[in-house]
Amino acid sequence: MANVTPPAQPAPSGRTAAPTVGFDLDMTLIDSRPGIRACYVALAERTGTYVDADLAVSRLGPPLVDELVNWFPPERVEEAAELYRAMYPEYAITPTLALPGARDAIAAVRARGGRAIVVTAKYEPNAKLHLAHLGIEPDAVIGDLWAEQKALALREHGASVYVGDHTGDVRGARTAGAVSVAVATGPCDATELREAGADTVLTDLTEFPRWFSDYCSDN
């Protein structure tokens, strides 16, 4: 009788040999505060409207318009947002640095045969400019999604883990049914992130490769 190779069995639910991991951008992979501050200062000068740039960069995470409503009347918010996005490449890209461990975190996912994607509330073309400037090359970049909306991209790409620095990122991961890994490098401290429901809280991305290795071994 001829040998018959049994069909491959699907991995148990929740397990994958090549996981997809999502990463937030601002204050997770990159420290965009210097560049964003410079852009806010330029926006204030251009529009003649006061913006406390230092305060604005202390609460990065939510969409741009959520910040602009603090400084511009409702009828001017969208106009100000369009101007800010247009000015952003000139003022915000060069001063921005990769956060410690960012490149190694992407590499750790790739080393397991996985995919690394970026899901961010930032305007997508500007998000891509940041990554290109810093030489960080994820498999996909999806912008203009915040908090629970991030679950749309995480589900579409089959992400089993989402890494972010904000409680909104935790909500996005949980909505998508992904493991929420939080890094305390943004405006939310470790206690806030745990209370929001993060499964794991890391000091920064330098701790991610070891965590990810353990996660893959367990799953």
JSON list of N, CA, C and O in Angstrom, two decimals, residues 4-47:
[
{"chain": "A", "resi": 4, "resn": "VAL", "atom": "N", "xyz": [0.73, 7.27, 2.55]},
{"chain": "A", "resi": 4, "resn": "VAL", "atom": "CA", "xyz": [-0.10, 8.46, 2.41]},
{"chain": "A", "resi": 4, "resn": "VAL", "atom": "C", "xyz": [0.28, 9.44, 3.50]},
{"chain": "A", "resi": 4, "resn": "VAL", "atom": "O", "xyz": [0.27, 9.10, 4.68]},
{"chain": "A", "resi": 5, "resn": "THR", "atom": "N", "xyz": [0.68, 10.62, 3.08]},
{"chain": "A", "resi": 5, "resn": "THR", "atom": "CA", "xyz": [1.06, 11.64, 4.05]},
{"chain": "A", "resi": 5, "resn": "THR", "atom": "C", "xyz": [-0.19, 12.26, 4.63]},
{"chain": "A", "resi": 5, "resn": "THR", "atom": "O", "xyz": [-1.05, 12.73, 3.88]},
{"chain": "A", "resi": 6, "resn": "PRO", "atom": "N", "xyz": [-0.34, 12.24, 5.94]},
{"chain": "A", "resi": 6, "resn": "PRO", "atom": "CA", "xyz": [-1.54, 12.82, 6.53]},
{"chain": "A", "resi": 6, "resn": "PRO", "atom": "C", "xyz": [-1.58, 14.32, 6.29]},
{"chain": "A", "resi": 6, "resn": "PRO", "atom": "O", "xyz": [-0.52, 14.98, 6.20]},
{"chain": "A", "resi": 7, "resn": "PRO", "atom": "N", "xyz": [-2.77, 14.88, 6.15]},
{"chain": "A", "resi": 7, "resn": "PRO", "atom": "CA", "xyz": [-2.87, 16.32, 5.92]},
{"chain": "A", "resi": 7, "resn": "PRO", "atom": "C", "xyz": [-2.34, 17.09, 7.11]},
{"chain": "A", "resi": 7, "resn": "PRO", "atom": "O", "xyz": [-2.40, 16.62, 8.25]},
{"chain": "A", "resi": 8, "resn": "ALA", "atom": "N", "xyz": [-1.80, 18.26, 6.82]},
{"chain": "A", "resi": 8, "resn": "ALA", "atom": "CA", "xyz": [-1.28, 19.10, 7.90]},
{"chain": "A", "resi": 8, "resn": "ALA", "atom": "C", "xyz": [-2.43, 19.53, 8.80]},
{"chain": "A", "resi": 8, "resn": "ALA", "atom": "O", "xyz": [-3.52, 19.84, 8.32]},
{"chain": "A", "resi": 9, "resn": "GLN", "atom": "N", "xyz": [-2.18, 19.49, 10.07]},
{"chain": "A", "resi": 9, "resn": "GLN", "atom": "CA", "xyz": [-3.21, 19.90, 11.02]},
{"chain": "A", "resi": 9, "resn": "GLN", "atom": "C", "xyz": [-3.07, 21.39, 11.31]},
{"chain": "A", "resi": 9, "resn": "GLN", "atom": "O", "xyz": [-1.96, 21.91, 11.46]},
{"chain": "A", "resi": 10, "resn": "PRO", "atom": "N", "xyz": [-4.18, 22.09, 11.39]},
{"chain": "A", "resi": 10, "resn": "PRO", "atom": "CA", "xyz": [-4.10, 23.52, 11.71]},
{"chain": "A", "resi": 10, "resn": "PRO", "atom": "C", "xyz": [-3.57, 23.71, 13.11]},
{"chain": "A", "resi": 10, "resn": "PRO", "atom": "O", "xyz": [-3.74, 22.87, 13.98]},
{"chain": "A", "resi": 11, "resn": "ALA", "atom": "N", "xyz": [-2.88, 24.82, 13.30]},
{"chain": "A", "resi": 11, "resn": "ALA", "atom": "CA", "xyz": [-2.37, 25.13, 14.64]},
{"chain": "A", "resi": 11, "resn": "ALA", "atom": "C", "xyz": [-3.54, 25.35, 15.58]},
{"chain": "A", "resi": 11, "resn": "ALA", "atom": "O", "xyz": [-4.60, 25.80, 15.17]},
{"chain": "A", "resi": 12, "resn": "PRO", "atom": "N", "xyz": [-3.38, 24.98, 16.84]},
{"chain": "A", "resi": 12, "resn": "PRO", "atom": "CA", "xyz": [-4.44, 25.24, 17.80]},
{"chain": "A", "resi": 12, "resn": "PRO", "atom": "C", "xyz": [-4.81, 26.71, 17.83]},
{"chain": "A", "resi": 12, "resn": "PRO", "atom": "O", "xyz": [-4.00, 27.57, 17.51]},
{"chain": "A", "resi": 13, "resn": "SER", "atom": "N", "xyz": [-6.06, 26.98, 18.19]},
{"chain": "A", "resi": 13, "resn": "SER", "atom": "CA", "xyz": [-6.54, 28.35, 18.23]},
{"chain": "A", "resi": 13, "resn": "SER", "atom": "C", "xyz": [-5.60, 29.22, 19.05]},
{"chain": "A", "resi": 13, "resn": "SER", "atom": "O", "xyz": [-5.20, 28.86, 20.15]},
{"chain": "A", "resi": 14, "resn": "GLY", "atom": "N", "xyz": [-5.27, 30.41, 18.50]},
{"chain": "A", "resi": 14, "resn": "GLY", "atom": "CA", "xyz": [-4.39, 31.33, 19.21]},
{"chain": "A", "resi": 14, "resn": "GLY", "atom": "C", "xyz": [-2.93, 31.08, 18.96]},
{"chain": "A", "resi": 14, "resn": "GLY", "atom": "O", "xyz": [-2.09, 31.83, 19.43]},
{"chain": "A", "resi": 15, "resn": "ARG", "atom": "N", "xyz": [-2.59, 30.01, 18.22]},
{"chain": "A", "resi": 15, "resn": "ARG", "atom": "CA", "xyz": [-1.19, 29.73, 17.97]},
{"chain": "A", "resi": 15, "resn": "ARG", "atom": "C", "xyz": [-0.85, 29.98, 16.51]},
{"chain": "A", "resi": 15, "resn": "ARG", "atom": "O", "xyz": [-1.65, 29.71, 15.63]},
{"chain": "A", "resi": 16, "resn": "THR", "atom": "N", "xyz": [0.35, 30.46, 16.27]},
{"chain": "A", "resi": 16, "resn": "THR", "atom": "CA", "xyz": [0.79, 30.69, 14.91]},
{"chain": "A", "resi": 16, "resn": "THR", "atom": "C", "xyz": [2.31, 30.55, 14.85]},
{"chain": "A", "resi": 16, "resn": "THR", "atom": "O", "xyz": [3.00, 30.99, 15.76]},
{"chain": "A", "resi": 17, "resn": "ALA", "atom": "N", "xyz": [2.80, 29.91, 13.79]},
{"chain": "A", "resi": 17, "resn": "ALA", "atom": "CA", "xyz": [4.24, 29.75, 13.64]},
{"chain": "A", "resi": 17, "resn": "ALA", "atom": "C", "xyz": [4.89, 31.04, 13.20]},
{"chain": "A", "resi": 17, "resn": "ALA", "atom": "O", "xyz": [6.07, 31.25, 13.41]},
{"chain": "A", "resi": 18, "resn": "ALA", "atom": "N", "xyz": [4.12, 31.91, 12.55]},
{"chain": "A", "resi": 18, "resn": "ALA", "atom": "CA", "xyz": [4.65, 33.17, 12.05]},
{"chain": "A", "resi": 18, "resn": "ALA", "atom": "C", "xyz": [3.70, 34.30, 12.44]},
{"chain": "A", "resi": 18, "resn": "ALA", "atom": "O", "xyz": [2.87, 34.73, 11.66]},
{"chain": "A", "resi": 19, "resn": "PRO", "atom": "N", "xyz": [3.80, 34.77, 13.67]},
{"chain": "A", "resi": 19, "resn": "PRO", "atom": "CA", "xyz": [2.83, 35.76, 14.16]},
{"chain": "A", "resi": 19, "resn": "PRO", "atom": "C", "xyz": [2.98, 37.12, 13.48]},
{"chain": "A", "resi": 19, "resn": "PRO", "atom": "O", "xyz": [4.07, 37.49, 13.03]},
{"chain": "A", "resi": 20, "resn": "THR", "atom": "N", "xyz": [1.90, 37.84, 13.43]},
{"chain": "A", "resi": 20, "resn": "THR", "atom": "CA", "xyz": [1.92, 39.23, 13.00]},
{"chain": "A", "resi": 20, "resn": "THR", "atom": "C", "xyz": [1.79, 40.10, 14.24]},
{"chain": "A", "resi": 20, "resn": "THR", "atom": "O", "xyz": [0.91, 39.89, 15.07]},
{"chain": "A", "resi": 21, "resn": "VAL", "atom": "N", "xyz": [2.68, 41.05, 14.36]},
{"chain": "A", "resi": 21, "resn": "VAL", "atom": "CA", "xyz": [2.70, 41.95, 15.51]},
{"chain": "A", "resi": 21, "resn": "VAL", "atom": "C", "xyz": [2.50, 43.37, 15.03]},
{"chain": "A", "resi": 21, "resn": "VAL", "atom": "O", "xyz": [3.18, 43.84, 14.11]},
{"chain": "A", "resi": 22, "resn": "GLY", "atom": "N", "xyz": [1.56, 44.06, 15.64]},
{"chain": "A", "resi": 22, "resn": "GLY", "atom": "CA", "xyz": [1.34, 45.46, 15.34]},
{"chain": "A", "resi": 22, "resn": "GLY", "atom": "C", "xyz": [2.06, 46.35, 16.34]},
{"chain": "A", "resi": 22, "resn": "GLY", "atom": "O", "xyz": [2.18, 46.02, 17.52]},
{"chain": "A", "resi": 23, "resn": "PHE", "atom": "N", "xyz": [2.56, 47.48, 15.85]},
{"chain": "A", "resi": 23, "resn": "PHE", "atom": "CA", "xyz": [3.22, 48.47, 16.69]},
{"chain": "A", "resi": 23, "resn": "PHE", "atom": "C", "xyz": [2.58, 49.83, 16.47]},
{"chain": "A", "resi": 23, "resn": "PHE", "atom": "O", "xyz": [2.31, 50.23, 15.33]},
{"chain": "A", "resi": 24, "resn": "ASP", "atom": "N", "xyz": [2.37, 50.56, 17.55]},
{"chain": "A", "resi": 24, "resn": "ASP", "atom": "CA", "xyz": [2.04, 51.97, 17.45]},
{"chain": "A", "resi": 24, "resn": "ASP", "atom": "C", "xyz": [3.31, 52.71, 17.00]},
{"chain": "A", "resi": 24, "resn": "ASP", "atom": "O", "xyz": [4.41, 52.14, 17.02]},
{"chain": "A", "resi": 25, "resn": "LEU", "atom": "N", "xyz": [3.16, 53.98, 16.64]},
{"chain": "A", "resi": 25, "resn": "LEU", "atom": "CA", "xyz": [4.31, 54.74, 16.13]},
{"chain": "A", "resi": 25, "resn": "LEU", "atom": "C", "xyz": [4.84, 55.73, 17.16]},
{"chain": "A", "resi": 25, "resn": "LEU", "atom": "O", "xyz": [5.87, 55.50, 17.79]},
{"chain": "A", "resi": 26, "resn": "ASP", "atom": "N", "xyz": [4.12, 56.85, 17.37]},
{"chain": "A", "resi": 26, "resn": "ASP", "atom": "CA", "xyz": [4.59, 57.90, 18.27]},
{"chain": "A", "resi": 26, "resn": "ASP", "atom": "C", "xyz": [4.76, 57.39, 19.69]},
{"chain": "A", "resi": 26, "resn": "ASP", "atom": "O", "xyz": [3.82, 56.84, 20.28]},
{"chain": "A", "resi": 27, "resn": "MET", "atom": "N", "xyz": [5.94, 57.57, 20.23]},
{"chain": "A", "resi": 27, "resn": "MET", "atom": "CA", "xyz": [6.29, 57.22, 21.60]},
{"chain": "A", "resi": 27, "resn": "MET", "atom": "C", "xyz": [6.30, 55.72, 21.87]},
{"chain": "A", "resi": 27, "resn": "MET", "atom": "O", "xyz": [6.44, 55.29, 23.01]},
{"chain": "A", "resi": 28, "resn": "THR", "atom": "N", "xyz": [6.13, 54.92, 20.81]},
{"chain": "A", "resi": 28, "resn": "THR", "atom": "CA", "xyz": [6.34, 53.47, 20.90]},
{"chain": "A", "resi": 28, "resn": "THR", "atom": "C", "xyz": [7.59, 53.11, 20.10]},
{"chain": "A", "resi": 28, "resn": "THR", "atom": "O", "xyz": [8.56, 52.61, 20.66]},
{"chain": "A", "resi": 29, "resn": "LEU", "atom": "N", "xyz": [7.57, 53.39, 18.81]},
{"chain": "A", "resi": 29, "resn": "LEU", "atom": "CA", "xyz": [8.74, 53.17, 17.97]},
{"chain": "A", "resi": 29, "resn": "LEU", "atom": "C", "xyz": [9.62, 54.41, 17.85]},
{"chain": "A", "resi": 29, "resn": "LEU", "atom": "O", "xyz": [10.84, 54.29, 17.68]},
{"chain": "A", "resi": 30, "resn": "ILE", "atom": "N", "xyz": [9.00, 55.60, 17.89]},
{"chain": "A", "resi": 30, "resn": "ILE", "atom": "CA", "xyz": [9.77, 56.82, 17.66]},
{"chain": "A", "resi": 30, "resn": "ILE", "atom": "C", "xyz": [9.46, 57.86, 18.74]},
{"chain": "A", "resi": 30, "resn": "ILE", "atom": "O", "xyz": [8.36, 57.90, 19.29]},
{"chain": "A", "resi": 31, "resn": "ASP", "atom": "N", "xyz": [10.46, 58.70, 19.03]},
{"chain": "A", "resi": 31, "resn": "ASP", "atom": "CA", "xyz": [10.25, 59.85, 19.90]},
{"chain": "A", "resi": 31, "resn": "ASP", "atom": "C", "xyz": [10.06, 61.05, 18.99]},
{"chain": "A", "resi": 31, "resn": "ASP", "atom": "O", "xyz": [11.01, 61.70, 18.56]},
{"chain": "A", "resi": 32, "resn": "SER", "atom": "N", "xyz": [8.80, 61.34, 18.70]},
{"chain": "A", "resi": 32, "resn": "SER", "atom": "CA", "xyz": [8.47, 62.40, 17.76]},
{"chain": "A", "resi": 32, "resn": "SER", "atom": "C", "xyz": [8.24, 63.75, 18.45]},
{"chain": "A", "resi": 32, "resn": "SER", "atom": "O", "xyz": [7.87, 64.72, 17.79]},
{"chain": "A", "resi": 33, "resn": "ARG", "atom": "N", "xyz": [8.46, 63.82, 19.76]},
{"chain": "A", "resi": 33, "resn": "ARG", "atom": "CA", "xyz": [8.17, 65.06, 20.48]},
{"chain": "A", "resi": 33, "resn": "ARG", "atom": "C", "xyz": [8.93, 66.27, 19.95]},
{"chain": "A", "resi": 33, "resn": "ARG", "atom": "O", "xyz": [8.31, 67.34, 19.76]},
{"chain": "A", "resi": 34, "resn": "PRO", "atom": "N", "xyz": [10.25, 66.17, 19.68]},
{"chain": "A", "resi": 34, "resn": "PRO", "atom": "CA", "xyz": [10.94, 67.37, 19.19]},
{"chain": "A", "resi": 34, "resn": "PRO", "atom": "C", "xyz": [10.38, 67.87, 17.86]},
{"chain": "A", "resi": 34, "resn": "PRO", "atom": "O", "xyz": [10.20, 69.08, 17.67]},
{"chain": "A", "resi": 35, "resn": "GLY", "atom": "N", "xyz": [10.11, 66.95, 16.96]},
{"chain": "A", "resi": 35, "resn": "GLY", "atom": "CA", "xyz": [9.59, 67.34, 15.65]},
{"chain": "A", "resi": 35, "resn": "GLY", "atom": "C", "xyz": [8.18, 67.88, 15.73]},
{"chain": "A", "resi": 35, "resn": "GLY", "atom": "O", "xyz": [7.84, 68.88, 15.08]},
{"chain": "A", "resi": 36, "resn": "ILE", "atom": "N", "xyz": [7.33, 67.23, 16.50]},
{"chain": "A", "resi": 36, "resn": "ILE", "atom": "CA", "xyz": [5.95, 67.69, 16.62]},
{"chain": "A", "resi": 36, "resn": "ILE", "atom": "C", "xyz": [5.91, 69.05, 17.32]},
{"chain": "A", "resi": 36, "resn": "ILE", "atom": "O", "xyz": [5.14, 69.94, 16.94]},
{"chain": "A", "resi": 37, "resn": "ARG", "atom": "N", "xyz": [6.76, 69.23, 18.33]},
{"chain": "A", "resi": 37, "resn": "ARG", "atom": "CA", "xyz": [6.82, 70.53, 18.99]},
{"chain": "A", "resi": 37, "resn": "ARG", "atom": "C", "xyz": [7.19, 71.62, 17.99]},
{"chain": "A", "resi": 37, "resn": "ARG", "atom": "O", "xyz": [6.58, 72.69, 17.96]},
{"chain": "A", "resi": 38, "resn": "ALA", "atom": "N", "xyz": [8.20, 71.35, 17.17]},
{"chain": "A", "resi": 38, "resn": "ALA", "atom": "CA", "xyz": [8.62, 72.34, 16.17]},
{"chain": "A", "resi": 38, "resn": "ALA", "atom": "C", "xyz": [7.49, 72.65, 15.20]},
{"chain": "A", "resi": 38, "resn": "ALA", "atom": "O", "xyz": [7.30, 73.81, 14.80]},
{"chain": "A", "resi": 39, "resn": "CYS", "atom": "N", "xyz": [6.71, 71.65, 14.85]},
{"chain": "A", "resi": 39, "resn": "CYS", "atom": "CA", "xyz": [5.61, 71.86, 13.91]},
{"chain": "A", "resi": 39, "resn": "CYS", "atom": "C", "xyz": [4.50, 72.68, 14.55]},
{"chain": "A", "resi": 39, "resn": "CYS", "atom": "O", "xyz": [3.90, 73.55, 13.91]},
{"chain": "A", "resi": 40, "resn": "TYR", "atom": "N", "xyz": [4.22, 72.42, 15.82]},
{"chain": "A", "resi": 40, "resn": "TYR", "atom": "CA", "xyz": [3.20, 73.23, 16.52]},
{"chain": "A", "resi": 40, "resn": "TYR", "atom": "C", "xyz": [3.64, 74.68, 16.65]},
{"chain": "A", "resi": 40, "resn": "TYR", "atom": "O", "xyz": [2.84, 75.61, 16.49]},
{"chain": "A", "resi": 41, "resn": "VAL", "atom": "N", "xyz": [4.92, 74.91, 16.95]},
{"chain": "A", "resi": 41, "resn": "VAL", "atom": "CA", "xyz": [5.42, 76.28, 17.05]},
{"chain": "A", "resi": 41, "resn": "VAL", "atom": "C", "xyz": [5.26, 76.98, 15.71]},
{"chain": "A", "resi": 41, "resn": "VAL", "atom": "O", "xyz": [4.82, 78.15, 15.64]},
{"chain": "A", "resi": 42, "resn": "ALA", "atom": "N", "xyz": [5.61, 76.29, 14.63]},
{"chain": "A", "resi": 42, "resn": "ALA", "atom": "CA", "xyz": [5.47, 76.88, 13.29]},
{"chain": "A", "resi": 42, "resn": "ALA", "atom": "C", "xyz": [4.01, 77.12, 12.94]},
{"chain": "A", "resi": 42, "resn": "ALA", "atom": "O", "xyz": [3.67, 78.14, 12.32]},
{"chain": "A", "resi": 43, "resn": "LEU", "atom": "N", "xyz": [3.14, 76.20, 13.34]},
{"chain": "A", "resi": 43, "resn": "LEU", "atom": "CA", "xyz": [1.71, 76.37, 13.08]},
{"chain": "A", "resi": 43, "resn": "LEU", "atom": "C", "xyz": [1.18, 77.61, 13.81]},
{"chain": "A", "resi": 43, "resn": "LEU", "atom": "O", "xyz": [0.39, 78.39, 13.24]},
{"chain": "A", "resi": 44, "resn": "ALA", "atom": "N", "xyz": [1.60, 77.79, 15.06]},
{"chain": "A", "resi": 44, "resn": "ALA", "atom": "CA", "xyz": [1.16, 78.96, 15.82]},
{"chain": "A", "resi": 44, "resn": "ALA", "atom": "C", "xyz": [1.63, 80.25, 15.16]},
{"chain": "A", "resi": 44, "resn": "ALA", "atom": "O", "xyz": [0.87, 81.23, 15.05]},
{"chain": "A", "resi": 45, "resn": "GLU", "atom": "N", "xyz": [2.88, 80.25, 14.69]},
{"chain": "A", "resi": 45, "resn": "GLU", "atom": "CA", "xyz": [3.40, 81.44, 14.03]},
{"chain": "A", "resi": 45, "resn": "GLU", "atom": "C", "xyz": [2.66, 81.72, 12.73]},
{"chain": "A", "resi": 45, "resn": "GLU", "atom": "O", "xyz": [2.35, 82.87, 12.41]},
{"chain": "A", "resi": 46, "resn": "ARG", "atom": "N", "xyz": [2.37, 80.65, 11.98]},
{"chain": "A", "resi": 46, "resn": "ARG", "atom": "CA", "xyz": [1.72, 80.82, 10.69]},
{"chain": "A", "resi": 46, "resn": "ARG", "atom": "C", "xyz": [0.28, 81.29, 10.83]},
{"chain": "A", "resi": 46, "resn": "ARG", "atom": "O", "xyz": [-0.19, 82.09, 10.01]},
{"chain": "A", "resi": 47, "resn": "THR", "atom": "N", "xyz": [-0.41, 80.82, 11.85]},
{"chain": "A", "resi": 47, "resn": "THR", "atom": "CA", "xyz": [-1.84, 81.14, 11.99]},
{"chain": "A", "resi": 47, "resn": "THR", "atom": "C", "xyz": [-2.12, 82.29, 12.95]},
{"chain": "A", "resi": 47, "resn": "THR", "atom": "O", "xyz": [-3.24, 82.79, 13.00]}
]
